[in-house]
Short mmCIF file of C-alpha atoms and ligand atoms in Angstrom, two decimals:
data_model
loop_
_atom_site.label_atom_id
_atom_site.label_comp_id
_atom_site.label_asym_id
_atom_site.label_seq_id
_atom_site.Cartn_x
_atom_site.Cartn_y
_atom_site.Cartn_z
CA UNK X 1 6.98 28.82 -9.48
CA UNK X 2 7.44 25.49 -7.67
CA UNK X 3 8.32 22.03 -8.91
CA UNK X 4 5.65 19.44 -8.07
CA UNK X 5 5.62 15.66 -8.50
CA UNK X 6 2.37 15.17 -10.43
CA UNK X 7 0.67 11.82 -11.07
CA UNK X 8 0.54 11.08 -14.81
CA UNK X 9 -0.37 7.38 -14.71
CA UNK X 10 -1.60 4.61 -12.46
CA UNK X 11 -2.08 0.87 -12.84
CA UNK X 12 -2.39 -2.40 -10.99
CA UNK X 13 -2.25 -6.15 -11.24
CA UNK X 14 -3.91 -8.85 -9.16
CA UNK X 15 -3.01 -12.55 -9.49
CA UNK X 16 -5.69 -14.75 -11.05
CA UNK X 17 -6.37 -16.99 -8.08
CA UNK X 18 -9.10 -15.63 -5.81
CA UNK X 19 -9.60 -17.23 -2.41
CA UNK X 20 -12.91 -16.60 -0.65
CA UNK X 21 -13.09 -16.60 3.17
CA UNK X 22 -15.07 -19.85 3.12
CA UNK X 23 -12.00 -21.69 1.79
CA UNK X 24 -10.25 -21.16 5.14
CA UNK X 25 -13.13 -22.91 6.93
CA UNK X 26 -11.82 -26.21 5.47
CA UNK X 27 -8.42 -26.02 7.17
CA UNK X 28 -8.79 -23.65 10.14
CA UNK X 29 -11.07 -23.05 13.13
CA UNK X 30 -12.51 -19.91 11.53
CA UNK X 31 -15.62 -18.71 9.71
CA UNK X 32 -16.46 -16.37 6.86
CA UNK X 33 -18.55 -14.42 9.37
CA UNK X 34 -15.62 -13.92 11.80
CA UNK X 35 -13.23 -12.75 9.08
CA UNK X 36 -15.83 -10.46 7.50
CA UNK X 37 -17.03 -8.90 10.75
CA UNK X 38 -13.59 -8.46 12.41
CA UNK X 39 -11.67 -7.28 9.31
CA UNK X 40 -14.08 -6.48 6.45
CA UNK X 41 -12.18 -8.92 4.22
CA UNK X 42 -14.26 -11.19 1.96
CA UNK X 43 -11.66 -12.49 -0.49
CA UNK X 44 -8.03 -12.03 -1.53
CA UNK X 45 -5.78 -12.93 -4.48
CA UNK X 46 -2.83 -15.29 -4.17
CA UNK X 47 0.08 -15.48 -6.61
CA UNK X 48 0.47 -18.73 -8.55
CA UNK X 49 3.34 -21.06 -7.78
CA UNK X 50 6.49 -19.57 -9.26
CA UNK X 51 4.91 -16.14 -9.69
CA UNK X 52 7.13 -13.61 -7.94
CA UNK X 53 6.73 -10.11 -6.57
CA UNK X 54 8.64 -8.60 -9.52
CA UNK X 55 6.27 -10.41 -11.94
CA UNK X 56 3.29 -8.71 -10.28
CA UNK X 57 5.16 -5.39 -10.11
CA UNK X 58 6.10 -5.45 -13.80
CA UNK X 59 2.49 -6.08 -14.83
CA UNK X 60 1.26 -3.17 -12.70
CA UNK X 61 4.07 -1.03 -14.13
CA UNK X 62 3.01 -1.82 -17.73
CA UNK X 63 -0.57 -0.88 -16.86
CA UNK X 64 0.65 2.46 -15.46
CA UNK X 65 2.89 3.15 -18.51
CA UNK X 66 -0.10 2.55 -20.77
CA UNK X 67 -2.25 4.86 -18.65
CA UNK X 68 0.42 7.59 -18.86
CA UNK X 69 1.00 6.99 -22.58
CA UNK X 70 4.78 6.75 -22.16
CA UNK X 71 7.50 4.12 -22.66
CA UNK X 72 9.75 2.57 -20.02
CA UNK X 73 12.75 4.51 -21.32
CA UNK X 74 10.86 7.75 -20.63
CA UNK X 75 11.31 6.98 -16.91
CA UNK X 76 14.35 8.14 -14.93
CA UNK X 77 13.81 5.86 -11.94
CA UNK X 78 11.82 2.93 -10.59
CA UNK X 79 11.22 2.52 -6.87
CA UNK X 80 9.60 -0.68 -5.61
CA UNK X 81 8.16 -0.75 -2.10
CA UNK X 82 8.16 -4.36 -0.91
CA UNK X 83 8.99 -6.63 2.01
CA UNK X 84 8.74 -9.74 -0.16
CA UNK X 85 11.31 -9.22 -2.94
CA UNK X 86 11.99 -12.26 -5.17
CA UNK X 87 15.57 -12.64 -3.94
CA UNK X 88 17.72 -11.19 -1.18
CA UNK X 89 19.37 -9.25 -3.99
CA UNK X 90 19.26 -7.77 -6.56
CA UNK X 91 16.33 -5.50 -5.81
CA UNK X 92 12.88 -6.24 -7.20
CA UNK X 93 13.13 -2.81 -8.83
CA UNK X 94 16.09 -3.81 -11.03
CA UNK X 95 14.17 -6.95 -12.04
CA UNK X 96 11.23 -4.78 -13.07
CA UNK X 97 13.62 -2.46 -14.92
CA UNK X 98 14.96 -5.42 -16.94
CA UNK X 99 11.48 -6.85 -17.50
CA UNK X 100 10.28 -3.52 -18.91
CA UNK X 101 13.32 -3.30 -21.18
CA UNK X 102 14.40 -0.04 -19.55
CA UNK X 103 18.08 0.54 -20.28
CA UNK X 104 18.67 3.89 -18.60
CA UNK X 105 18.06 5.54 -15.23
CA UNK X 106 18.17 3.74 -11.89
CA UNK X 107 16.06 1.42 -9.75
CA UNK X 108 15.97 0.47 -6.07
CA UNK X 109 13.69 -1.00 -3.40
CA UNK X 110 12.28 0.61 -0.28
CA UNK X 111 11.31 -1.50 2.72
CA UNK X 112 8.89 0.02 5.21
CA UNK X 113 6.45 -2.91 5.25
CA UNK X 114 2.79 -1.78 4.97
CA UNK X 115 3.88 1.88 5.00
CA UNK X 116 6.35 1.17 2.16
CA UNK X 117 4.39 2.88 -0.58
CA UNK X 118 4.14 6.13 1.39
CA UNK X 119 7.90 6.03 2.04
CA UNK X 120 8.62 5.22 -1.63
CA UNK X 121 6.42 8.08 -2.81
CA UNK X 122 8.28 10.40 -0.43
CA UNK X 123 11.56 9.23 -2.02
CA UNK X 124 10.20 9.83 -5.52
CA UNK X 125 9.07 13.31 -4.49
CA UNK X 126 12.53 14.09 -3.07
CA UNK X 127 14.24 12.89 -6.27
CA UNK X 128 11.97 15.10 -8.34
CA UNK X 129 12.21 18.21 -6.13
CA UNK X 130 16.03 17.89 -6.01
CA UNK X 131 16.22 17.64 -9.80
CA UNK X 132 17.69 14.12 -9.84
CA UNK X 133 14.76 12.65 -11.76
CA UNK X 134 11.93 13.97 -13.90
CA UNK X 135 9.75 10.87 -14.07
CA UNK X 136 9.62 8.19 -11.42
CA UNK X 137 7.63 4.95 -11.37
CA UNK X 138 6.62 4.09 -7.78
CA UNK X 139 5.40 0.53 -7.30
CA UNK X 140 4.01 -1.30 -4.26
CA UNK X 141 4.18 -5.06 -4.81
CA UNK X 142 3.91 -8.00 -2.43
CA UNK X 143 3.51 -11.75 -2.20
CA UNK X 144 2.68 -11.98 1.51
CA UNK X 145 1.25 -15.46 0.86
CA UNK X 146 4.91 -16.61 0.93
CA UNK X 147 5.37 -15.54 4.57
CA UNK X 148 2.07 -16.78 6.02
CA UNK X 149 1.92 -19.39 8.76
CA UNK X 150 -1.12 -21.26 7.41
CA UNK X 151 -1.83 -22.67 10.86
CA UNK X 152 -2.14 -19.20 12.46
CA UNK X 153 -5.76 -18.14 12.00
CA UNK X 154 -5.00 -14.73 13.54
CA UNK X 155 -2.86 -13.71 10.54
CA UNK X 156 -3.19 -15.97 7.49
CA UNK X 157 -6.79 -14.97 6.72
CA UNK X 158 -5.88 -11.28 6.58
CA UNK X 159 -3.27 -10.91 3.83
CA UNK X 160 -3.23 -11.08 0.03
CA UNK X 161 -0.92 -10.60 -2.97
CA UNK X 162 -0.94 -7.85 -5.58
CA UNK X 163 0.76 -4.81 -7.06
CA UNK X 164 -0.05 -1.21 -7.86
CA UNK X 165 2.01 1.43 -9.66
CA UNK X 166 2.01 5.20 -9.95
CA UNK X 167 4.07 7.42 -12.25
CA UNK X 168 4.96 10.90 -11.02
CA UNK X 169 6.46 13.61 -13.21
CA UNK X 170 8.10 16.98 -12.48
CA UNK X 171 5.71 19.77 -13.42
CA UNK X 172 5.61 23.44 -12.54
CA UNK X 173 3.06 24.66 -10.01
CA UNK X 174 2.27 27.99 -8.36
CA UNK X 175 3.42 26.86 -4.94
CA UNK X 176 -0.12 26.90 -3.50
CA UNK X 177 -2.21 23.97 -2.28
CA UNK X 178 -4.35 24.36 -5.40
CA UNK X 179 -1.45 22.86 -7.40
CA UNK X 180 -1.71 19.34 -8.77
CA UNK X 181 0.83 16.86 -7.39
CA UNK X 182 2.32 16.02 -4.02
CA UNK X 183 1.61 18.86 -1.58
CA UNK X 184 2.95 17.48 1.72
CA UNK X 185 4.36 14.40 3.41
CA UNK X 186 4.63 13.15 6.98
CA UNK X 187 6.83 10.14 7.82
CA UNK X 188 7.36 8.41 11.18
CA UNK X 189 8.75 5.26 12.73
CA UNK X 190 9.24 3.97 16.26
CA UNK X 191 11.40 0.87 16.56
CA UNK X 192 10.36 0.32 20.17
CA UNK X 193 7.27 -1.38 18.70
CA UNK X 194 9.25 -3.69 16.38
CA UNK X 195 8.02 -6.85 18.12
CA UNK X 196 4.24 -6.44 17.65
CA UNK X 197 4.43 -7.03 13.88
CA UNK X 198 7.43 -8.80 12.36
CA UNK X 199 8.71 -11.81 10.42
CA UNK X 200 10.52 -14.30 12.65
CA UNK X 201 13.29 -15.02 10.12
CA UNK X 202 15.46 -13.40 7.49
CA UNK X 203 18.81 -13.53 5.74
CA UNK X 204 21.00 -12.98 8.79
CA UNK X 205 18.93 -15.36 10.92
CA UNK X 206 19.12 -18.22 8.39
CA UNK X 207 15.43 -18.86 7.80
CA UNK X 208 12.66 -17.32 5.76
CA UNK X 209 10.31 -16.97 8.72
CA UNK X 210 6.60 -16.24 9.05
CA UNK X 211 4.65 -13.10 9.77
CA UNK X 212 3.81 -12.67 13.47
CA UNK X 213 1.39 -10.07 14.74
CA UNK X 214 -0.21 -8.98 17.98
CA UNK X 215 -3.33 -7.87 16.16
CA UNK X 216 -5.02 -6.03 19.00
CA UNK X 217 -1.88 -3.98 19.78
CA UNK X 218 -1.30 -3.08 16.12
CA UNK X 219 -4.97 -2.13 15.83
CA UNK X 220 -4.71 0.21 18.83
CA UNK X 221 -1.67 2.02 17.39
CA UNK X 222 -3.14 2.11 13.89
CA UNK X 223 -6.24 4.24 14.41
CA UNK X 224 -4.47 6.74 16.63
CA UNK X 225 -1.29 7.09 14.54
CA UNK X 226 -3.02 7.10 11.13
CA UNK X 227 -5.41 9.90 12.08
CA UNK X 228 -2.48 11.86 13.58
CA UNK X 229 -0.20 11.50 10.55
CA UNK X 230 -3.00 12.36 8.10
CA UNK X 231 -3.88 15.46 10.15
CA UNK X 232 -0.21 16.53 10.33
CA UNK X 233 0.28 16.08 6.58
CA UNK X 234 -2.88 18.09 5.87
CA UNK X 235 -1.73 20.86 8.23
CA UNK X 236 1.64 21.00 6.48
CA UNK X 237 -0.26 21.74 3.26
CA UNK X 238 -2.49 24.32 4.98
CA UNK X 239 -5.52 22.02 4.64
CA UNK X 240 -7.86 20.11 6.92
CA UNK X 241 -10.27 17.15 6.77
CA UNK X 242 -13.06 19.17 5.17
CA UNK X 243 -10.82 19.86 2.12
CA UNK X 244 -10.35 16.13 1.41
CA UNK X 245 -12.17 14.53 -1.54
CA UNK X 246 -10.73 11.04 -0.97
CA UNK X 247 -8.89 9.29 1.80
CA UNK X 248 -7.00 6.41 0.21
CA UNK X 249 -5.92 4.42 3.25
CA UNK X 250 -3.77 1.35 3.67
CA UNK X 251 -6.29 -1.49 3.44
CA UNK X 252 -5.70 -3.65 6.53
CA UNK X 253 -9.02 -3.70 8.32
CA UNK X 254 -12.33 -1.93 7.60
CA UNK X 255 -12.67 -1.08 11.30
CA UNK X 256 -9.30 0.75 11.24
CA UNK X 257 -10.33 2.55 8.05
CA UNK X 258 -13.69 3.59 9.58
CA UNK X 259 -12.11 4.64 12.89
CA UNK X 260 -9.50 6.78 11.13
CA UNK X 261 -12.11 8.43 8.88
CA UNK X 262 -14.21 9.22 11.96
CA UNK X 263 -11.24 10.87 13.67
CA UNK X 264 -10.62 12.94 10.53
CA UNK X 265 -14.31 13.98 10.55
CA UNK X 266 -14.98 12.33 7.19
CA UNK X 267 -17.91 10.18 6.02
CA UNK X 268 -17.12 6.80 4.48
CA UNK X 269 -18.31 8.11 1.09
CA UNK X 270 -15.00 10.02 0.99
CA UNK X 271 -12.94 6.86 1.51
CA UNK X 272 -11.73 4.45 -1.19
CA UNK X 273 -12.27 0.93 0.19
CA UNK X 274 -10.89 -2.20 -1.46
CA UNK X 275 -10.08 -4.33 1.60
CA UNK X 276 -13.11 -6.58 0.97
CA UNK X 277 -11.64 -7.78 -2.35
CA UNK X 278 -7.87 -7.59 -1.77
CA UNK X 279 -7.28 -8.25 1.94
CA UNK X 280 -4.14 -6.63 3.31
CA UNK X 281 -1.60 -6.45 0.48
CA UNK X 282 0.93 -4.49 2.57
CA UNK X 283 2.90 -2.00 0.43
CA UNK X 284 0.67 -2.72 -2.58
CA UNK X 285 -2.58 -1.72 -0.93
CA UNK X 286 -2.50 2.05 -1.50
CA UNK X 287 -1.45 2.03 -5.18
CA UNK X 288 -3.96 -0.77 -5.78
CA UNK X 289 -6.68 1.35 -4.16
CA UNK X 290 -5.62 4.42 -6.18
CA UNK X 291 -5.84 2.45 -9.42
CA UNK X 292 -9.13 0.74 -8.57
CA UNK X 293 -10.55 4.04 -7.24
CA UNK X 294 -9.71 5.71 -10.54
CA UNK X 295 -11.18 2.83 -12.58
CA UNK X 296 -14.39 3.01 -10.52
CA UNK X 297 -14.69 6.71 -11.39
CA UNK X 298 -14.24 7.77 -7.75
CA UNK X 299 -10.89 9.61 -8.11
CA UNK X 300 -10.93 12.42 -10.69
CA UNK X 301 -8.38 15.01 -11.85
CA UNK X 302 -8.13 17.89 -9.36
CA UNK X 303 -9.39 15.84 -6.39
CA UNK X 304 -7.55 16.30 -3.09
CA UNK X 305 -6.31 12.95 -1.76
CA UNK X 306 -4.73 11.88 1.49
CA UNK X 307 -3.08 8.48 1.67
CA UNK X 308 -2.04 7.01 5.02
CA UNK X 309 -0.44 3.73 6.10
CA UNK X 310 1.09 1.95 9.08
CA UNK X 311 3.02 -1.29 9.32
CA UNK X 312 5.84 -3.21 10.90
CA UNK X 313 8.48 -1.14 12.67
CA UNK X 314 6.23 0.46 13.50
CA UNK X 315 6.54 2.75 10.49
CA UNK X 316 3.74 5.08 9.42
CA UNK X 317 3.05 8.15 7.35
CA UNK X 318 0.79 10.12 5.03
CA UNK X 319 0.99 11.91 1.70
CA UNK X 320 -1.36 14.69 0.60
CA UNK X 321 -1.65 15.10 -3.16
CA UNK X 322 -3.93 16.67 -5.70
CA UNK X 323 -4.73 14.14 -8.45
O1 LIG F 401 -0.94 -3.94 7.77
C1 LIG F 401 -0.30 -3.79 8.98
C2 LIG F 401 -1.24 -3.41 10.00
N1 LIG F 401 -2.01 -4.56 10.43
C3 LIG F 401 -3.18 -4.32 10.94
O2 LIG F 401 -3.58 -3.18 10.92
C4 LIG F 401 -3.96 -5.42 11.61
C5 LIG F 401 -4.46 -4.89 12.91
N2 LIG F 401 -5.29 -5.78 13.68
C6 LIG F 401 -6.48 -6.22 13.27
O3 LIG F 401 -6.90 -5.95 12.18
C7 LIG F 401 -7.33 -6.99 14.24
O4 LIG F 401 -6.76 -6.90 15.54
C8 LIG F 401 -7.53 -8.48 13.88
C9 LIG F 401 -8.43 -8.60 12.66
C10 LIG F 401 -6.18 -9.11 13.61
C11 LIG F 401 -8.21 -9.22 15.04
O5 LIG F 401 -9.41 -8.59 15.41
P1 LIG F 401 -9.73 -8.34 16.95
O6 LIG F 401 -11.08 -7.80 17.03
O7 LIG F 401 -8.62 -7.48 17.49
O8 LIG F 401 -9.73 -9.79 17.52
P2 LIG F 401 -8.82 -10.40 18.69
O9 LIG F 401 -7.40 -10.44 18.27
O10 LIG F 401 -9.16 -9.68 19.94
O11 LIG F 401 -9.38 -11.87 18.77
C12 LIG F 401 -10.65 -12.13 19.24
C13 LIG F 401 -10.83 -13.64 19.28
C14 LIG F 401 -9.67 -14.36 19.94
O12 LIG F 401 -10.23 -15.40 20.71
P3 LIG F 401 -10.32 -15.27 22.32
O13 LIG F 401 -8.88 -15.14 22.77
O14 LIG F 401 -11.12 -14.05 22.57
O15 LIG F 401 -10.97 -16.54 22.70
C15 LIG F 401 -8.92 -14.97 18.78
O16 LIG F 401 -8.28 -16.18 19.11
O17 LIG F 401 -10.91 -14.12 17.95
C16 LIG F 401 -10.03 -15.24 17.81
N3 LIG F 401 -9.57 -15.29 16.44
C17 LIG F 401 -10.27 -15.89 15.46
N4 LIG F 401 -11.44 -16.56 15.47
C18 LIG F 401 -11.89 -17.05 14.31
C19 LIG F 401 -8.45 -14.78 15.89
N5 LIG F 401 -8.41 -15.04 14.58
C20 LIG F 401 -9.53 -15.74 14.29
C21 LIG F 401 -10.04 -16.28 13.10
N6 LIG F 401 -11.24 -16.91 13.17
N7 LIG F 401 -9.43 -16.17 11.92
#
């Protein structure tokens, strides 16, 4: 008998305002065709003025609670993966906790940029396997529109806002890879690459700053490292690419998603793709894709999933789970 962190609910929230690629043609030397062909992005959502990351996160959390059929006080912990928390402190997670009316348990944020959800899910799994929590809400939520340099066409057309949430619960499995729940995890970071994707400001540098990216360099690392981490995670679970029903990748660029799938030996009909509608929502992109993939009828109970993400740090990783 083995304890497994099993998904019991999923949900998401996207801000109302949708911005099509064509809108950027008004203010930048860019075209819908360039954005579409180089990234696969067609549109993205932007938070309204005054709408914060914890607002988006709380809405996604409510959606996930409803899906699981439980109340906020049935949770032991909330982890929010974000690089765009409302305030320097307290954490976005404690704001969500208050917003949900949850009066017990604990809440904290995890910051691993676009890989944040994978790192947060690994934390939730560790809390469950060590007996410190039975039910954990894991949220990815971002308002990257707040850290865009709107004059930099190489970045501002690529990102969007949104939130996704997953609830995992301790259940008993047989200890085989036929179990439902999280089967294996692979986490990595390499701070030598910290200057190819970063925000040029922050609390201890006295400015908010804007996102800066050497796109080509990040792209090069992404395909190679994402395929490697997904393969390693699958191997840790005694599985390989042919066992995978769905890859649920970080949604940064359709060409990265296609290149990674190719390296894993998988057709695109085994990949959940939402980048066309959401853009890159950083830590929110995987839980958003899980929720949308479930709503579309793609992801079904018992399916074997591998999620993989890479972002600033660089930080990257993968989680293998049976839905
Ligand atoms: O979530 C974290 C991980 N982030 C990522 O995974 C992003 C990784 N990188 C990428 O997705 C791609 O590198 C980009 C989409 C950012 C860029 O695609 P690319 O094929 O690597 O293009 P490039 O950077 O080589 O740029 C090609 C040209 C450049 O012009 P020159 O120097 O060749 O004359 C850019 O200035 O495209 C130009 N360009 C644009 N043109 C029109 C850059 N941005 C734009 C734009 N519209 N928005």
